[in-house]
XYZ file of C-alpha atoms in Angstrom:
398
model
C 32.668 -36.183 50.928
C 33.987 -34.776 47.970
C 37.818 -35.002 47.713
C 39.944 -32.267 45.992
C 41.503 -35.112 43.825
C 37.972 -35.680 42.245
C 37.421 -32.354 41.598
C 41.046 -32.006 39.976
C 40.125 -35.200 38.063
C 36.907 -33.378 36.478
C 38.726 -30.038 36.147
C 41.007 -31.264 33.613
C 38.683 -33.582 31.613
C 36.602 -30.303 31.105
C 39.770 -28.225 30.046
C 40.892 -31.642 27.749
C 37.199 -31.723 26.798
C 37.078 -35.277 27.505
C 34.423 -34.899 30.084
C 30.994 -36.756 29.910
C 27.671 -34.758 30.291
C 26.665 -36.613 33.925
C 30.956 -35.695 35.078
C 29.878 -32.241 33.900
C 26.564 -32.296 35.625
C 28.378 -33.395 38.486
C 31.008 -30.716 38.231
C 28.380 -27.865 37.968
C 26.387 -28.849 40.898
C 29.748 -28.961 43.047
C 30.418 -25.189 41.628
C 27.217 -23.882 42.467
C 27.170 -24.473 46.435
C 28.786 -21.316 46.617
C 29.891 -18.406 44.500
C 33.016 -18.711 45.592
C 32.898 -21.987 43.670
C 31.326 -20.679 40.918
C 33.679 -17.476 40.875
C 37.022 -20.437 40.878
C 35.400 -22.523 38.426
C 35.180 -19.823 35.981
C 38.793 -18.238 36.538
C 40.024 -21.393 35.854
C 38.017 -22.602 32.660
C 39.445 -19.111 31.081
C 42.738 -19.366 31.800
C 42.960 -17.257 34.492
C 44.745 -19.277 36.964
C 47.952 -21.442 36.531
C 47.376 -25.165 37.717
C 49.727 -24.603 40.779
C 47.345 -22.399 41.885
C 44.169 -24.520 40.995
C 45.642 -27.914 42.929
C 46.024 -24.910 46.093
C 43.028 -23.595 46.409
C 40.820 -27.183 46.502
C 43.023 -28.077 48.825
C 41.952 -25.648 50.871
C 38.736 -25.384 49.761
C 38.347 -29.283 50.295
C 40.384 -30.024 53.606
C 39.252 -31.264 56.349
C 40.080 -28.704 58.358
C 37.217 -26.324 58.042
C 37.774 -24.073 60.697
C 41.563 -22.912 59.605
C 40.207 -23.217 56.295
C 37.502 -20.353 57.059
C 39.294 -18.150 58.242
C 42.152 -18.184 55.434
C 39.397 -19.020 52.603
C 38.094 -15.042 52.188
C 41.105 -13.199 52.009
C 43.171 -15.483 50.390
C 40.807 -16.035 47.267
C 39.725 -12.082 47.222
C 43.931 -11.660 46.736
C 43.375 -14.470 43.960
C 40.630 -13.015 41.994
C 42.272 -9.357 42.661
C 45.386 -11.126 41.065
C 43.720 -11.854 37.814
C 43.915 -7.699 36.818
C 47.162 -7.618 37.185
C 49.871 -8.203 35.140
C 51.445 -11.824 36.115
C 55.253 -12.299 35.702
C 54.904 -15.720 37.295
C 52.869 -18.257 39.360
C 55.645 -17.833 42.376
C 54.907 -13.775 42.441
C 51.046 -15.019 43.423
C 52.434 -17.177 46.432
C 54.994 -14.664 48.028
C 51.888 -12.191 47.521
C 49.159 -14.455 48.994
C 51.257 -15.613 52.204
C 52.079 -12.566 53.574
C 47.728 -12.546 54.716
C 48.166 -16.721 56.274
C 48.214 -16.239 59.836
C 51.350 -18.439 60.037
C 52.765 -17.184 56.974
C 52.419 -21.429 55.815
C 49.484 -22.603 53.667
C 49.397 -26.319 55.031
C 47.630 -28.778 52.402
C 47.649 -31.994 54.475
C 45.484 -34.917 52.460
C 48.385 -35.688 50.616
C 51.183 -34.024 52.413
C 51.817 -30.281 50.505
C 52.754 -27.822 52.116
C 53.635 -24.035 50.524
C 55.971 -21.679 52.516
C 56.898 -18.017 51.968
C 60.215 -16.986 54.573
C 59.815 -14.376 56.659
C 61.244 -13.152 59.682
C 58.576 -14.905 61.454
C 60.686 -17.887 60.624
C 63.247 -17.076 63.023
C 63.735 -19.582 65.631
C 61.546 -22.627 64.491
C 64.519 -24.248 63.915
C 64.136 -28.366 64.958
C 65.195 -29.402 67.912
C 68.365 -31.776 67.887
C 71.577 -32.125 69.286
C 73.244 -31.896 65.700
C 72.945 -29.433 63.273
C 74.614 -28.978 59.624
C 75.902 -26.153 58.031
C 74.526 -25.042 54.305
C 76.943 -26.258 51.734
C 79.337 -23.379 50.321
C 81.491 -22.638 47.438
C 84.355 -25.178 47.190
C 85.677 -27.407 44.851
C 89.383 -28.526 43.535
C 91.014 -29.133 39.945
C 92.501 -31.867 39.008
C 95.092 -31.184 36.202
C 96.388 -33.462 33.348
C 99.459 -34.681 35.354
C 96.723 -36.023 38.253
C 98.129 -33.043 40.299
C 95.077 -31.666 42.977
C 94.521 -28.109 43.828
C 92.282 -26.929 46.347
C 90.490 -24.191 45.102
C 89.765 -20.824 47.294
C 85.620 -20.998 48.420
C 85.627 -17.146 49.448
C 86.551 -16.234 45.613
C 83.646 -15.962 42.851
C 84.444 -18.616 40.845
C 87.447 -19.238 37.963
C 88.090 -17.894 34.868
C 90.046 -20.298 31.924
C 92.197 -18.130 29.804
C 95.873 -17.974 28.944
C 95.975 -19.362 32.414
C 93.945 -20.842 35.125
C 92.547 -17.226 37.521
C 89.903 -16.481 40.339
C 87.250 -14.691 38.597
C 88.733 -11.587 40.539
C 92.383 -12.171 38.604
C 94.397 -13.683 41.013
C 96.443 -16.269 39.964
C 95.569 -20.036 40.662
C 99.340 -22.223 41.141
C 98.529 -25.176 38.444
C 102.215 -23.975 36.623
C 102.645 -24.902 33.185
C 99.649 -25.483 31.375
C 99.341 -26.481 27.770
C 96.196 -25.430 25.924
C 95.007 -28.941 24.820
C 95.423 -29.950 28.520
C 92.299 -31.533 30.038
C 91.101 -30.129 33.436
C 88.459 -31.623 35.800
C 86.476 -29.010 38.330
C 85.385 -31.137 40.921
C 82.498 -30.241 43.525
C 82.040 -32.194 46.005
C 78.491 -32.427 48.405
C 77.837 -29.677 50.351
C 79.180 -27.650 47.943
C 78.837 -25.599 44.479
C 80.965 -23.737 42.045
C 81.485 -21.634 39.024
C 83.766 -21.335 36.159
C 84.227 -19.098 32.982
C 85.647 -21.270 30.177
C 87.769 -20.066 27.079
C 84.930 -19.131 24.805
C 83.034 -17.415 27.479
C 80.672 -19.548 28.539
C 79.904 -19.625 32.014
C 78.826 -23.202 34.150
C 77.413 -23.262 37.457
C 78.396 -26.447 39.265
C 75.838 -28.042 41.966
C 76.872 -30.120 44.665
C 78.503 -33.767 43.689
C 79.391 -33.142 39.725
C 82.537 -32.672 37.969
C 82.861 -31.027 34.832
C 85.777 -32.177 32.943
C 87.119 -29.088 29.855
C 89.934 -28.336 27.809
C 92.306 -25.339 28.874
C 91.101 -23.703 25.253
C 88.562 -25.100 22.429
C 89.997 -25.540 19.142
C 88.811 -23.568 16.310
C 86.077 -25.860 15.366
C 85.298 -27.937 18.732
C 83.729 -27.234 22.032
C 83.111 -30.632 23.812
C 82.937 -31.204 27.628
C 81.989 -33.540 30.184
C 79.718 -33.500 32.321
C 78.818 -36.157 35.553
C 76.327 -34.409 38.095
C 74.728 -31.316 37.431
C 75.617 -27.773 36.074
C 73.955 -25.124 34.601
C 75.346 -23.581 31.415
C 75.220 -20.094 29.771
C 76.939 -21.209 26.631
C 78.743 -18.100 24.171
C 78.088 -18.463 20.630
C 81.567 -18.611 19.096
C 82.434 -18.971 14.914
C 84.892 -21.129 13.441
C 86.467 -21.021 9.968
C 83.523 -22.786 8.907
C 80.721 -21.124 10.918
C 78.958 -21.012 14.377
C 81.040 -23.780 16.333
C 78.787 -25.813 18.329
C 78.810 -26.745 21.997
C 78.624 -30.029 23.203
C 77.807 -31.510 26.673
C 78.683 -34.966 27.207
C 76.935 -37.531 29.905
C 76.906 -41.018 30.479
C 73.621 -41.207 28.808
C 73.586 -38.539 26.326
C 75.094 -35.358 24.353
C 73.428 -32.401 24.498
C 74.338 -29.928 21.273
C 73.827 -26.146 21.826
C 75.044 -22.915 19.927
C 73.912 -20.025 22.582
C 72.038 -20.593 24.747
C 70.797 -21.357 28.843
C 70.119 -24.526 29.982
C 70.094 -26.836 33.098
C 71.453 -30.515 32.817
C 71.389 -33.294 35.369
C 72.849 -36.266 35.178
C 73.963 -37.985 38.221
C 75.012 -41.678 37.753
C 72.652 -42.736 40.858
C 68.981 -41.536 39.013
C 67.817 -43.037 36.704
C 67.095 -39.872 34.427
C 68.934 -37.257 32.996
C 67.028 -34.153 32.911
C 67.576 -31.047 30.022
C 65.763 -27.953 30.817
C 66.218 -25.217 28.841
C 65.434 -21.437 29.498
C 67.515 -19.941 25.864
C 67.812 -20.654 23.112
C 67.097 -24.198 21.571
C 69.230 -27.574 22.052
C 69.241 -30.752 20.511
C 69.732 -34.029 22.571
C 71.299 -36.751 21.427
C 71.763 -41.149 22.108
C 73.172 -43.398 20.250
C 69.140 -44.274 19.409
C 67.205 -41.468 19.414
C 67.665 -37.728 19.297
C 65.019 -34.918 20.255
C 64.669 -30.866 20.013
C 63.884 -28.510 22.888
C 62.508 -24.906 23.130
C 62.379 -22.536 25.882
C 60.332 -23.566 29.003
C 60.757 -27.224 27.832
C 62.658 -30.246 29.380
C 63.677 -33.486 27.777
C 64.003 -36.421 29.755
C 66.098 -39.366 29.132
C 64.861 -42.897 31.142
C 64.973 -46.251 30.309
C 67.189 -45.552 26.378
C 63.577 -43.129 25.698
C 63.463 -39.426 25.308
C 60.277 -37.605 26.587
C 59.760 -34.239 26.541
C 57.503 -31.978 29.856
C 56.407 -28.141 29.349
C 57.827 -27.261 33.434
C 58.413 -24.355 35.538
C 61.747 -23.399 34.619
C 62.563 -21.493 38.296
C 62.167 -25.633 39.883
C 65.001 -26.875 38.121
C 67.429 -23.668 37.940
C 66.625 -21.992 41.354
C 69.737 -24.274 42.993
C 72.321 -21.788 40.942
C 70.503 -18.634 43.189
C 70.525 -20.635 46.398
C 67.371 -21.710 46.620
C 65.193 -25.324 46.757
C 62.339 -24.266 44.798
C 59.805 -27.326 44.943
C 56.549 -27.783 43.036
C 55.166 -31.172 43.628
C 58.175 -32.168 44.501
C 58.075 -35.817 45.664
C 59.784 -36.682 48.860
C 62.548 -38.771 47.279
C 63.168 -36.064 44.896
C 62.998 -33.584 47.939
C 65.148 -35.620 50.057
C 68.127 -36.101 47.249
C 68.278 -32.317 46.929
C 68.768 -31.958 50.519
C 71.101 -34.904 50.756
C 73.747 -33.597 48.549
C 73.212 -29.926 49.778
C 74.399 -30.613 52.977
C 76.324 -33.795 52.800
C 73.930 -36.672 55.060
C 72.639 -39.755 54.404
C 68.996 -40.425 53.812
C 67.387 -43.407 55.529
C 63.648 -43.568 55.503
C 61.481 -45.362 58.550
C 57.845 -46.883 58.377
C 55.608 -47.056 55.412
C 55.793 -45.750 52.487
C 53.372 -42.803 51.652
C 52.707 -40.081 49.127
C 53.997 -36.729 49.993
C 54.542 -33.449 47.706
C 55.642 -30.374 48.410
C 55.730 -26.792 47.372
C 57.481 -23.609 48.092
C 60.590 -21.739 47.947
C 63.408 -22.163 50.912
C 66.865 -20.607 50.739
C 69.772 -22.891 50.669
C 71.838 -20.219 52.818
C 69.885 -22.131 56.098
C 70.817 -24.453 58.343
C 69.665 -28.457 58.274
C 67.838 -27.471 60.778
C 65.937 -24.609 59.816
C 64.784 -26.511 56.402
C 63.356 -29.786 58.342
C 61.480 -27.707 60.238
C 59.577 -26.116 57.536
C 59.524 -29.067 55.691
C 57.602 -31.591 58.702
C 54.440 -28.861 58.051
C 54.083 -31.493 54.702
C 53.343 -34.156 57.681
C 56.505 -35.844 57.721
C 58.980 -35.821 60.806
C 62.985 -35.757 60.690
C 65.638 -36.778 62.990
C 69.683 -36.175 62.299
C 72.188 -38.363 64.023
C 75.411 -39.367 63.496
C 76.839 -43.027 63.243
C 80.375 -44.108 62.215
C 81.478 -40.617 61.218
C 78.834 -39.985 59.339
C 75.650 -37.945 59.531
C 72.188 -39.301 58.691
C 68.735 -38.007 58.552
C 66.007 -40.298 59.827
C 63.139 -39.310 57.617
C 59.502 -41.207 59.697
C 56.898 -41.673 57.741
C-alpha cells in the first residue's frame, strides 16, 4: 500500500523539480484515483497549501484507518479547499478552523505518532488518571545582587522594571537598598516558572523556565551587553550614543548575538546541544569566535557542533512559551518532553524502545500535568507520574 511518506517523498521532488518522469508517472496515477486527489495535488503544486497542512491531509488520506478517515475526509478537505479564497494570516488559523468539524475535536495521525489538537470545552475532564498531579509553572523568580544578597521576587506582580531603582512593573518598590548603577544583577527563574523584566534602555525580556539573565542596573552611553544562560525572549529599544545607534548584545556560552531593535527568541541551555536564534524584527547578527552569520525575519540560526546553520520556521513554535502556550509542529518527543520537563519541574525517564514520534498542535501552559499527558498519549505514547526520593518523575512508555 502506498504510504503517506512516499507520497511526501514525490511531492517535494516535483516542487524541487528533481523528480524523474516514471516518479512523476507514478505520482499522477496516485492523484487520479480520485478527484479529491487530483483537487490536493493541484492546491499544493500552486502554492496553495502550507506543508503543515500537506504532511495532514496524507495522513489522513493514507491511514489505515479508513473508516474514521471517511467520515472526517469530506468535510474536512471541503473546509481546506474553501480555505484557499480566503485571506490566510497563518497555517494555525486553518487548524483551529478545521477542528471545530472532527468529531472529537483531535485529528489523530498515528503511522508515525502526530497528533493535532484544538482545546475546547470538550476537553474538560480527560484529564489522566493518577494519584499525582502537578501544577502549571507560574511567575516567580529572585535577584541576586552584586553583594550575593537574594531577594525573592513577588509572582502575583507583572514583572520588574530597572530604573533609578529596582520596581514591580506596577511601581512598588523592590528592598535591594543601595544600588550603584554599574552594579551587576542576575534575574533568576527557576523550573516551573517564568518572568519578565524592563531594563534601563527599555527593552523588555521574557524569561522561560530554568534561565538567568545576568544585566547592569544602567547601560553606559555606548554599551548594552548581557548575559544570557537558558532562554528569554527579547524586545530590544533602539537607543543612540554619542557616536550613534548603541548596539545590543546577548551573551551565551556559545555565542553573542548583536541586535539594534528588534524581536527575537534565544535559547541556550547548557544541557542541548544547540543554541537556537529566531527572530520575528528586525535583523541580528550572530557571532563565535569562528564564524558569524545574519538573520531576517521568520529565520532562525542554529549553532551545533562550532557550525552556524540557518532554517526558514514558524515563528509562533519557538515564541508561543512567552503567551503560555506549547505550540508544537513536528515536534520530536525529546524536544516535546524537555519543554514539559522544565514547565512543570519533573524528571523525564523514558521506558522500552525507542521510536519516532512527532507532534502537532497548540496546548495552553495554564493546565495541569495532567490535562497535557492526556492530550498528548492521542500521538500513541503513554505517561505515568510518580514520585521517588522527593522528586517527581514522568514515566514516558514507548
Amino acid at each position: 500500500m502506498t504510504s503517506s511518506e512516499e507520497i511526501t517523498f514525490l511531492i517535494k521532488k516535483k516542487l524541487e523539480g528533481s523528480i524523474t518522469l516514471a516518479e512523476n508517472d507514478y505520482l499522477c496515477s496516485w492523484a487520479k484515483k480520485s478527484s479529491h486527489r487530483t483537487s490536493f495535488l493541484e492546491s499544493v503544486l500552486h502554492g496553495d497549501l502550507p506543508w503543515e497542512d500537506v504532511c495532514i491531509w496524507l495522513e489522513l488520506e493514507l491511514s489505515d484507518r479508513q473508516d474514521w478517515n471517511s467520515r472526517l475526509e469530506d468535510t474536512v478537505l471541503d473546509k481546506i479547499y474553501q480555505h484557499k479564497q480566503e485571506n490566510r494570516q497563518s497555517s494555525w488559523g486553518l487548524y483551529r478552523r478545521l477542528m471545530p468539524y472532527a468529531a472529537a475535536l483531535f485529528i489523530v495521525l498515528f503511522g508515525i505518532g502526530i497528533y493535532h489538537y484544538h482545546e475546547s470545552k470538550s476537553t474538560e475532564g480527560k484529564a489522566l488518571t493518577t494519584a499525582i498531579d502537578i501544577e502549571a509553572g507560574e511567575d516567580k523568580a529572585s535577584l541576586t545582587l552584586s553583594d550575593g544578597r537574594i531577594v525573592e521576587l513577588n509572582g502575583t506582580k507583572a514583572g520588574i522594571v530597572v530604573d533609578n531603582q529596582l520596581t514591580y512593573a506596577d511601581g512598588d518598590p523592590i528592598p535591594t537598598g543601595q544600588l550603584q548603577g554599574t552594579d551587576l544583577v542576575t534575574l533568576t527563574v527557576p523550573r516551573g516558572g517564568k518572568y519578565k523584566i524592563t531594563l534601563s534602555d527599555g527593552t523588555v525580556v521574557w524569561l522561560n523556565a530554568a534561565s538567568k539573565l545576568r544585566y547592569p542596573i544602567r547601560f553606559t552611553r555606548t554599551s548594552r551587553t548581557v548575559e544570557l544562560e537558558g532562554e528569554a525572549y527579547f524586545d530590544v529599544a533602539k537607543a543612540k550614543g554619542p557616536n550613534g545607534h548603541i548596539p545590543f548584545l546577548v551573551k551565551s556560552a556559545r555565542q553573542t548575538v548583536q541586535v539594534l531593535g528588534t524581536q527575537f527568541n534565544l535559547k541556550a541551555y547548557g544541557d542541548e546541544a544547540s543554541s537556537t536564534t529566531t527572530l520575528v524584527e528586525g535583523s541580528v547578527l550572530l557571532r563565535t569566535a569562528q564564524d558569524s552569520m545574519k538573520l531576517k525575519p521568520g529565520e532562525q540560526g542554529i549553532y551545533l557542533g562550532n557550525v552556524f546553520r540557518k532554517a526558514n520556521v514558524n515563528l509562533e513554535e519557538f515564541t508561543a512559551w512567552k503567551d503560555n502556550k506549547f505550540v508544537f509542529n513536528e515536534t520530536t518527543l525529546p524536544d516535546a518532553m524537555a519543554q514539559i520537563s522544565r514547565w512543570y519541574d519533573i524528571e523525564i525517564v523514558y521506558k522500552g524502545a525507542s521510536k519516532q514520534t512527532y507532534f502537532y498542535g497548540e496546548i495552553s501552559r495554564t493546565k495541569k500535568l495532567s490535562e497535557v499527558l492526556a492530550i498528548l498519549k492521542e500521538g500513541g505514547v503513554s505517561f505515568k507520574i510518580e514520585r521517588k526520593a522527593n522528586q517527581n518523575r514522568l514515566i514516558v512508555l514507548l
